[in-house]
Each structure stands twice: as structure tokens, then as C-alpha cells.
mmCIF file of C-alpha atoms in Angstrom:
data_model
loop_
_atom_site.group_PDB
_atom_site.id
_atom_site.type_symbol
_atom_site.label_atom_id
_atom_site.label_comp_id
_atom_site.label_asym_id
_atom_site.label_seq_id
_atom_site.Cartn_x
_atom_site.Cartn_y
_atom_site.Cartn_z
ATOM 1 C CA ASP K 1 8.215 -12.847 -3.807
ATOM 2 C CA ALA K 2 7.974 -14.641 0.103
ATOM 3 C CA LYS K 3 4.958 -14.661 1.744
ATOM 4 C CA THR K 4 3.635 -13.959 4.726
ATOM 5 C CA THR K 5 1.045 -14.815 7.677
ATOM 6 C CA GLN K 6 -0.313 -12.344 10.275
ATOM 7 C CA PRO K 7 -3.254 -13.101 12.683
ATOM 8 C CA THR K 8 -6.372 -11.593 11.679
ATOM 9 C CA SER K 9 -7.189 -9.888 14.331
ATOM 10 C CA MET K 10 -5.504 -8.045 17.915
ATOM 11 C CA ASP K 11 -6.689 -6.086 20.752
ATOM 12 C CA CYS K 12 -4.551 -3.462 22.600
ATOM 13 C CA ALA K 13 -5.144 -1.557 25.664
ATOM 14 C CA GLU K 14 -4.456 1.824 24.947
ATOM 15 C CA GLY K 15 -1.086 2.810 26.784
ATOM 16 C CA ARG K 16 0.288 -1.125 26.320
ATOM 17 C CA ALA K 17 2.641 -1.587 23.624
ATOM 18 C CA ALA K 18 1.051 -3.352 20.863
ATOM 19 C CA ASN K 19 3.127 -6.741 19.572
ATOM 20 C CA LEU K 20 2.060 -8.138 16.348
ATOM 21 C CA PRO K 21 3.601 -10.431 14.412
ATOM 22 C CA CYS K 22 4.063 -11.871 11.300
ATOM 23 C CA ASN K 23 5.543 -14.882 10.065
ATOM 24 C CA HIS K 24 7.720 -15.198 6.738
ATOM 25 C CA SER K 25 9.439 -18.599 6.688
ATOM 26 C CA THR K 26 10.352 -18.747 2.816
ATOM 27 C CA ILE K 27 12.400 -15.147 2.758
ATOM 28 C CA SER K 28 15.205 -14.725 0.932
ATOM 29 C CA GLY K 29 18.216 -13.270 1.306
ATOM 30 C CA ASN K 30 17.837 -10.036 -0.660
ATOM 31 C CA GLU K 31 14.135 -9.673 0.710
ATOM 32 C CA TYR K 32 13.357 -6.948 3.167
ATOM 33 C CA VAL K 33 10.707 -7.040 5.636
ATOM 34 C CA TYR K 34 8.014 -3.988 5.156
ATOM 35 C CA TRP K 35 5.499 -2.817 7.377
ATOM 36 C CA TYR K 36 2.324 -0.875 6.544
ATOM 37 C CA ARG K 37 -0.945 0.684 8.382
ATOM 38 C CA GLN K 38 -4.426 1.260 6.860
ATOM 39 C CA ILE K 39 -6.572 3.343 8.942
ATOM 40 C CA HIS K 40 -9.919 2.900 7.903
ATOM 41 C CA SER K 41 -10.815 4.334 4.457
ATOM 42 C CA GLN K 42 -7.068 6.023 4.418
ATOM 43 C CA GLY K 43 -4.504 5.052 1.745
ATOM 44 C CA PRO K 44 -1.825 2.610 3.476
ATOM 45 C CA GLN K 45 0.998 4.583 6.026
ATOM 46 C CA TYR K 46 4.559 2.994 5.675
ATOM 47 C CA ILE K 47 5.958 2.359 9.569
ATOM 48 C CA ILE K 48 9.020 0.733 9.007
ATOM 49 C CA HIS K 49 11.367 -1.750 7.368
ATOM 50 C CA GLY K 50 14.331 -3.740 7.892
ATOM 51 C CA LEU K 51 16.737 -6.701 6.366
ATOM 52 C CA LYS K 52 17.778 -8.615 9.270
ATOM 53 C CA ASN K 53 19.039 -6.036 12.454
ATOM 54 C CA ASN K 54 16.341 -4.371 14.400
ATOM 55 C CA GLU K 55 15.093 -0.739 13.760
ATOM 56 C CA THR K 56 13.292 1.686 15.344
ATOM 57 C CA ASN K 57 11.595 4.899 14.464
ATOM 58 C CA GLU K 58 9.306 7.417 15.766
ATOM 59 C CA MET K 59 6.789 5.335 15.012
ATOM 60 C CA ALA K 60 7.823 1.693 16.264
ATOM 61 C CA SER K 61 10.106 -0.490 16.585
ATOM 62 C CA LEU K 62 10.624 -4.220 14.276
ATOM 63 C CA ILE K 63 11.630 -6.986 15.700
ATOM 64 C CA ILE K 64 13.637 -9.805 13.221
ATOM 65 C CA THR K 65 14.787 -12.941 14.446
ATOM 66 C CA GLU K 66 18.032 -14.000 13.810
ATOM 67 C CA ASP K 67 16.501 -16.617 10.972
ATOM 68 C CA ARG K 68 14.555 -13.689 9.651
ATOM 69 C CA LYS K 69 11.586 -16.434 9.368
ATOM 70 C CA SER K 70 9.589 -14.198 11.448
ATOM 71 C CA SER K 71 9.461 -10.425 13.061
ATOM 72 C CA THR K 72 7.311 -8.333 15.031
ATOM 73 C CA LEU K 73 5.995 -4.422 14.931
ATOM 74 C CA ILE K 74 6.067 -3.201 18.378
ATOM 75 C CA LEU K 75 3.905 -0.288 18.945
ATOM 76 C CA PRO K 76 5.409 1.105 22.221
ATOM 77 C CA HIS K 77 2.273 3.166 23.950
ATOM 78 C CA ALA K 78 -0.533 2.256 21.729
ATOM 79 C CA THR K 79 -3.088 5.137 21.543
ATOM 80 C CA LEU K 80 -6.728 4.688 20.028
ATOM 81 C CA ARG K 81 -5.453 6.228 17.258
ATOM 82 C CA ASP K 82 -3.213 3.481 16.250
ATOM 83 C CA THR K 83 -6.513 1.361 15.440
ATOM 84 C CA ALA K 84 -5.553 -0.153 11.816
ATOM 85 C CA VAL K 85 -4.939 -2.816 9.560
ATOM 86 C CA TYR K 86 -1.448 -3.639 9.838
ATOM 87 C CA TYR K 87 0.232 -5.032 6.647
ATOM 88 C CA CYS K 88 3.733 -7.020 6.948
ATOM 89 C CA ILE K 89 5.040 -7.335 3.528
ATOM 90 C CA VAL K 90 8.482 -8.840 2.156
ATOM 91 C CA SER K 91 9.934 -7.123 -0.860
ATOM 92 C CA ARG K 92 13.709 -7.072 -2.960
ATOM 93 C CA TRP K 93 14.279 -2.978 -1.937
ATOM 94 C CA ASP K 94 14.988 -2.477 -5.514
ATOM 95 C CA ASN K 95 11.704 -4.366 -6.679
ATOM 96 C CA THR K 96 8.654 -2.603 -4.542
ATOM 97 C CA ASP K 97 6.789 -1.883 -7.697
ATOM 98 C CA LYS K 98 6.052 -5.927 -6.381
ATOM 99 C CA LEU K 99 4.555 -4.655 -3.073
ATOM 100 C CA ILE K 100 1.702 -6.980 -2.660
ATOM 101 C CA PHE K 101 -0.368 -6.545 0.126
ATOM 102 C CA GLY K 102 -2.141 -9.841 2.160
ATOM 103 C CA THR K 103 -4.968 -9.255 4.461
ATOM 104 C CA GLY K 104 -3.267 -7.659 7.381
ATOM 105 C CA THR K 105 -3.605 -7.241 11.209
ATOM 106 C CA ARG K 106 -6.772 -5.291 12.344
ATOM 107 C CA LEU K 107 -5.721 -4.026 15.312
ATOM 108 C CA GLN K 108 -8.196 -2.457 17.942
ATOM 109 C CA VAL K 109 -6.754 -0.252 20.521
ATOM 110 C CA PHE K 110 -9.270 -0.010 23.560
ATOM 111 C CA PRO K 111 -9.760 2.797 26.445
ATOM 112 C CA GLU X 1 -0.220 15.030 3.805
ATOM 113 C CA THR X 2 1.667 12.367 2.187
ATOM 114 C CA GLY X 3 3.010 14.456 -0.966
ATOM 115 C CA VAL X 4 0.568 12.543 -3.120
ATOM 116 C CA THR X 5 -2.700 13.895 -4.184
ATOM 117 C CA GLN X 6 -5.686 12.094 -5.790
ATOM 118 C CA THR X 7 -8.775 13.533 -7.121
ATOM 119 C CA PRO X 8 -11.233 13.220 -7.358
ATOM 120 C CA ARG X 9 -12.166 12.143 -3.476
ATOM 121 C CA HIS X 10 -15.218 10.491 -4.456
ATOM 122 C CA LEU X 11 -16.872 9.652 -7.976
ATOM 123 C CA VAL X 12 -20.328 7.717 -9.090
ATOM 124 C CA MET X 13 -20.647 7.245 -12.774
ATOM 125 C CA GLY X 14 -23.126 5.629 -14.490
ATOM 126 C CA MET X 15 -22.026 2.322 -16.556
ATOM 127 C CA THR X 16 -22.105 4.254 -20.186
ATOM 128 C CA ASN X 17 -20.086 7.073 -18.292
ATOM 129 C CA LYS X 18 -16.231 7.820 -19.386
ATOM 130 C CA LYS X 19 -14.183 9.370 -16.214
ATOM 131 C CA SER X 20 -10.613 9.872 -15.247
ATOM 132 C CA LEU X 21 -8.905 9.679 -11.997
ATOM 133 C CA LYS X 22 -5.844 11.799 -11.422
ATOM 134 C CA CYS X 23 -2.781 11.222 -9.218
ATOM 135 C CA GLU X 24 -0.213 13.711 -8.808
ATOM 136 C CA GLN X 25 2.895 13.471 -6.458
ATOM 137 C CA HIS X 26 5.492 16.237 -5.923
ATOM 138 C CA LEU X 27 8.083 13.784 -3.925
ATOM 139 C CA GLY X 28 10.348 13.609 -7.160
ATOM 140 C CA HIS X 29 9.489 10.082 -7.267
ATOM 141 C CA ASN X 30 10.175 7.725 -10.647
ATOM 142 C CA ALA X 31 7.489 4.981 -9.767
ATOM 143 C CA MET X 32 3.944 5.662 -9.600
ATOM 144 C CA TYR X 33 1.209 2.956 -8.792
ATOM 145 C CA TRP X 34 -2.642 2.222 -9.041
ATOM 146 C CA TYR X 35 -4.139 -0.280 -6.339
ATOM 147 C CA LYS X 36 -7.910 -1.409 -6.095
ATOM 148 C CA GLN X 37 -9.364 -2.269 -3.008
ATOM 149 C CA SER X 38 -12.710 -3.534 -3.219
ATOM 150 C CA ALA X 39 -14.525 -4.143 0.134
ATOM 151 C CA LYS X 40 -13.188 -6.305 2.612
ATOM 152 C CA LYS X 41 -10.678 -7.360 0.201
ATOM 153 C CA PRO X 42 -7.260 -6.745 0.154
ATOM 154 C CA LEU X 43 -5.380 -4.111 -1.726
ATOM 155 C CA GLU X 44 -5.002 -5.498 -5.550
ATOM 156 C CA LEU X 45 -1.893 -4.081 -8.023
ATOM 157 C CA MET X 46 -3.233 -3.098 -10.872
ATOM 158 C CA PHE X 47 -0.416 -1.116 -13.031
ATOM 159 C CA VAL X 48 2.859 -0.349 -12.213
ATOM 160 C CA TYR X 49 5.008 2.888 -14.116
ATOM 161 C CA ASN X 50 8.901 3.197 -13.645
ATOM 162 C CA PHE X 51 10.021 6.384 -15.129
ATOM 163 C CA LYS X 52 7.151 6.535 -17.429
ATOM 164 C CA GLU X 53 6.998 3.527 -18.760
ATOM 165 C CA GLN X 54 4.612 0.687 -17.524
ATOM 166 C CA THR X 55 6.331 -2.191 -16.056
ATOM 167 C CA GLU X 56 3.415 -4.086 -14.613
ATOM 168 C CA ASN X 57 -0.213 -4.747 -15.867
ATOM 169 C CA ASN X 58 -1.564 -7.153 -13.813
ATOM 170 C CA SER X 59 -4.433 -9.248 -15.838
ATOM 171 C CA VAL X 60 -6.300 -5.359 -15.728
ATOM 172 C CA PRO X 61 -9.393 -5.546 -17.814
ATOM 173 C CA SER X 62 -8.962 -2.801 -20.751
ATOM 174 C CA ARG X 63 -12.263 -0.489 -19.491
ATOM 175 C CA PHE X 64 -9.382 0.524 -17.132
ATOM 176 C CA SER X 65 -6.693 2.452 -19.016
ATOM 177 C CA PRO X 66 -3.913 4.133 -17.424
ATOM 178 C CA GLU X 67 -1.734 7.198 -18.655
ATOM 179 C CA CYS X 68 1.378 8.508 -17.190
ATOM 180 C CA PRO X 69 2.459 11.029 -19.052
ATOM 181 C CA ASN X 70 5.566 12.179 -16.960
ATOM 182 C CA SER X 71 6.789 10.909 -13.745
ATOM 183 C CA SER X 72 4.593 13.223 -11.329
ATOM 184 C CA HIS X 73 1.371 12.561 -12.959
ATOM 185 C CA LEU X 74 -0.783 9.468 -13.095
ATOM 186 C CA PHE X 75 -4.143 8.894 -14.362
ATOM 187 C CA LEU X 76 -6.714 5.779 -14.489
ATOM 188 C CA HIS X 77 -9.619 6.305 -17.645
ATOM 189 C CA LEU X 78 -12.446 4.439 -16.730
ATOM 190 C CA HIS X 79 -15.151 3.645 -19.522
ATOM 191 C CA THR X 80 -17.914 1.436 -19.726
ATOM 192 C CA LEU X 81 -17.776 0.212 -15.973
ATOM 193 C CA GLN X 82 -19.692 -2.487 -14.405
ATOM 194 C CA PRO X 83 -21.151 -2.091 -10.147
ATOM 195 C CA GLU X 84 -18.761 -4.750 -9.318
ATOM 196 C CA ASP X 85 -15.624 -2.097 -10.223
ATOM 197 C CA SER X 86 -17.095 0.101 -7.578
ATOM 198 C CA ALA X 87 -14.172 0.331 -4.803
ATOM 199 C CA LEU X 88 -11.197 2.511 -3.479
ATOM 200 C CA TYR X 89 -8.801 3.139 -6.053
ATOM 201 C CA LEU X 90 -5.664 4.307 -4.654
ATOM 202 C CA CYS X 91 -2.443 5.461 -6.135
ATOM 203 C CA ALA X 92 0.986 5.384 -4.386
ATOM 204 C CA SER X 93 4.381 6.854 -5.165
ATOM 205 C CA SER X 94 8.318 5.310 -4.487
ATOM 206 C CA GLN X 95 11.622 6.277 -5.250
ATOM 207 C CA GLY X 96 11.385 3.279 -7.632
ATOM 208 C CA ILE X 97 14.716 1.346 -8.324
ATOM 209 C CA ALA X 98 17.532 4.033 -7.707
ATOM 210 C CA GLY X 99 18.085 3.236 -4.270
ATOM 211 C CA PRO X 100 17.288 1.538 -0.267
ATOM 212 C CA ASN X 101 15.000 3.547 0.460
ATOM 213 C CA THR X 102 11.794 3.047 -1.478
ATOM 214 C CA GLU X 103 9.109 3.024 0.822
ATOM 215 C CA ALA X 104 5.528 3.833 -0.825
ATOM 216 C CA PHE X 105 3.604 6.760 -0.016
ATOM 217 C CA PHE X 106 0.101 6.495 -0.658
ATOM 218 C CA GLY X 107 -3.127 9.070 -1.641
ATOM 219 C CA GLN X 108 -6.444 9.560 0.081
ATOM 220 C CA GLY X 109 -7.898 7.620 -2.854
ATOM 221 C CA THR X 110 -11.003 7.489 -4.678
ATOM 222 C CA ARG X 111 -13.957 6.094 -3.657
ATOM 223 C CA LEU X 112 -15.587 5.043 -6.661
ATOM 224 C CA THR X 113 -19.552 4.237 -7.321
ATOM 225 C CA VAL X 114 -20.849 2.730 -10.506
ATOM 226 C CA VAL X 115 -24.649 3.113 -10.634
#
């Protein structure tokens, strides 16, 4: 599976949009981009995934560049409860037994 | 509530003890996983089961023994552990290779301390 690169940490003011970047320059054509987050001492929580089109759900939006080498997770109105570690993972949709987590981005939302 | 339940939530055991961690899902999923998360480290995939068959063993020491009696239940049997095995053990499930909606759902984890 392709590797991903994320910033170690980011800060965001409450109520503002949080934009979390991820680089996956070696992504192959049949690999999806998945985002999960882990709030302290809890199990990871699925957020969103996409192949090449931008995706939006009730939690977040996922913007994937045209060349698919990078993506951005957008939390439109961050709250204190969004403070967590966010993981960007690349995997084939039919092979998600290979969900390999990296170190992620620690997002701190402040009042 | 994710639909994946792990018990116990906390466990303290001695190095000579034998204990088991239990994971249960009622989501109709066919794939189940064990992950280990040590302090300040990324999640490490340990075992994967698809349709009750083990499909991945990520070089896990034999003192960890998984068991998957059916698609809804997954166990991790522990014996003669070391203090460095202290960690958060997470169970997850997913639909498996059956379709595109294959996001994984995680339990809350078992916090294991080996003394």
C-alpha cells in the first residue's frame, strides 16, 4: 500500500475550518484515501473515504487533487470535541485488511 | 457506540497469568481485526480474520493467540506476557472484501497492564 505523509500537529480555533493535509504521492489507481480519527484513549473512528472525486458527509469534506497525490480533510466548523489524532490511510477498497495506521496529525482545537 | 464491544475495558495481569480479551460485533461484518497501540506509537495490526479464517499474522509472538469461533466473535488469548506488552488492544470489524463500503469500526479497546 502507498505511504502517506502528514504534519505531526496542527492547531485550529473553535468555529473555524480545520484543513488537514495528506501527501500520498505513490498512490495507485485502485487505492482509496481513508480518514480516521482517534480521540484520546478511544478506538479510531471512521470519517470519510474517496477515490478521486471530492466527498462530503455529515462529519467532513475530502478534497483530492486531480493527480491524486495529495488530499485535504476539511472540518468546516471545528469544535473542542474534534481534538484528536487524524489518520490518512491509503488502501484498496477490497483489501482493507491492510489498514495500516501511521503517526497521524494531532489536531488541537482551542477556544 | 460503534457496534463493536470489547471486554474487559481494563485488565491487570501478572506475567504468569492466562487471560482472554473478547470482542463482539453485531454489524453483520465478515472481517475482524486485532490491533495493538503502545504508548506514543502508531496502531500496529496484529491479526486479521476473514470469514473466520486467519488471513494475517503480523509476526506476532506466540504468547498472543487469537481465536475466531464465528464471524461475530473474536478472542485474544494471553499467556506469559511481558511488561512491554502493556498497551491498548483494539478490535475492529469491517464488511470485508464483499463490497465498497469497507470502513472499519473499532471497539473502545482493552487497556492491558502486565505487572
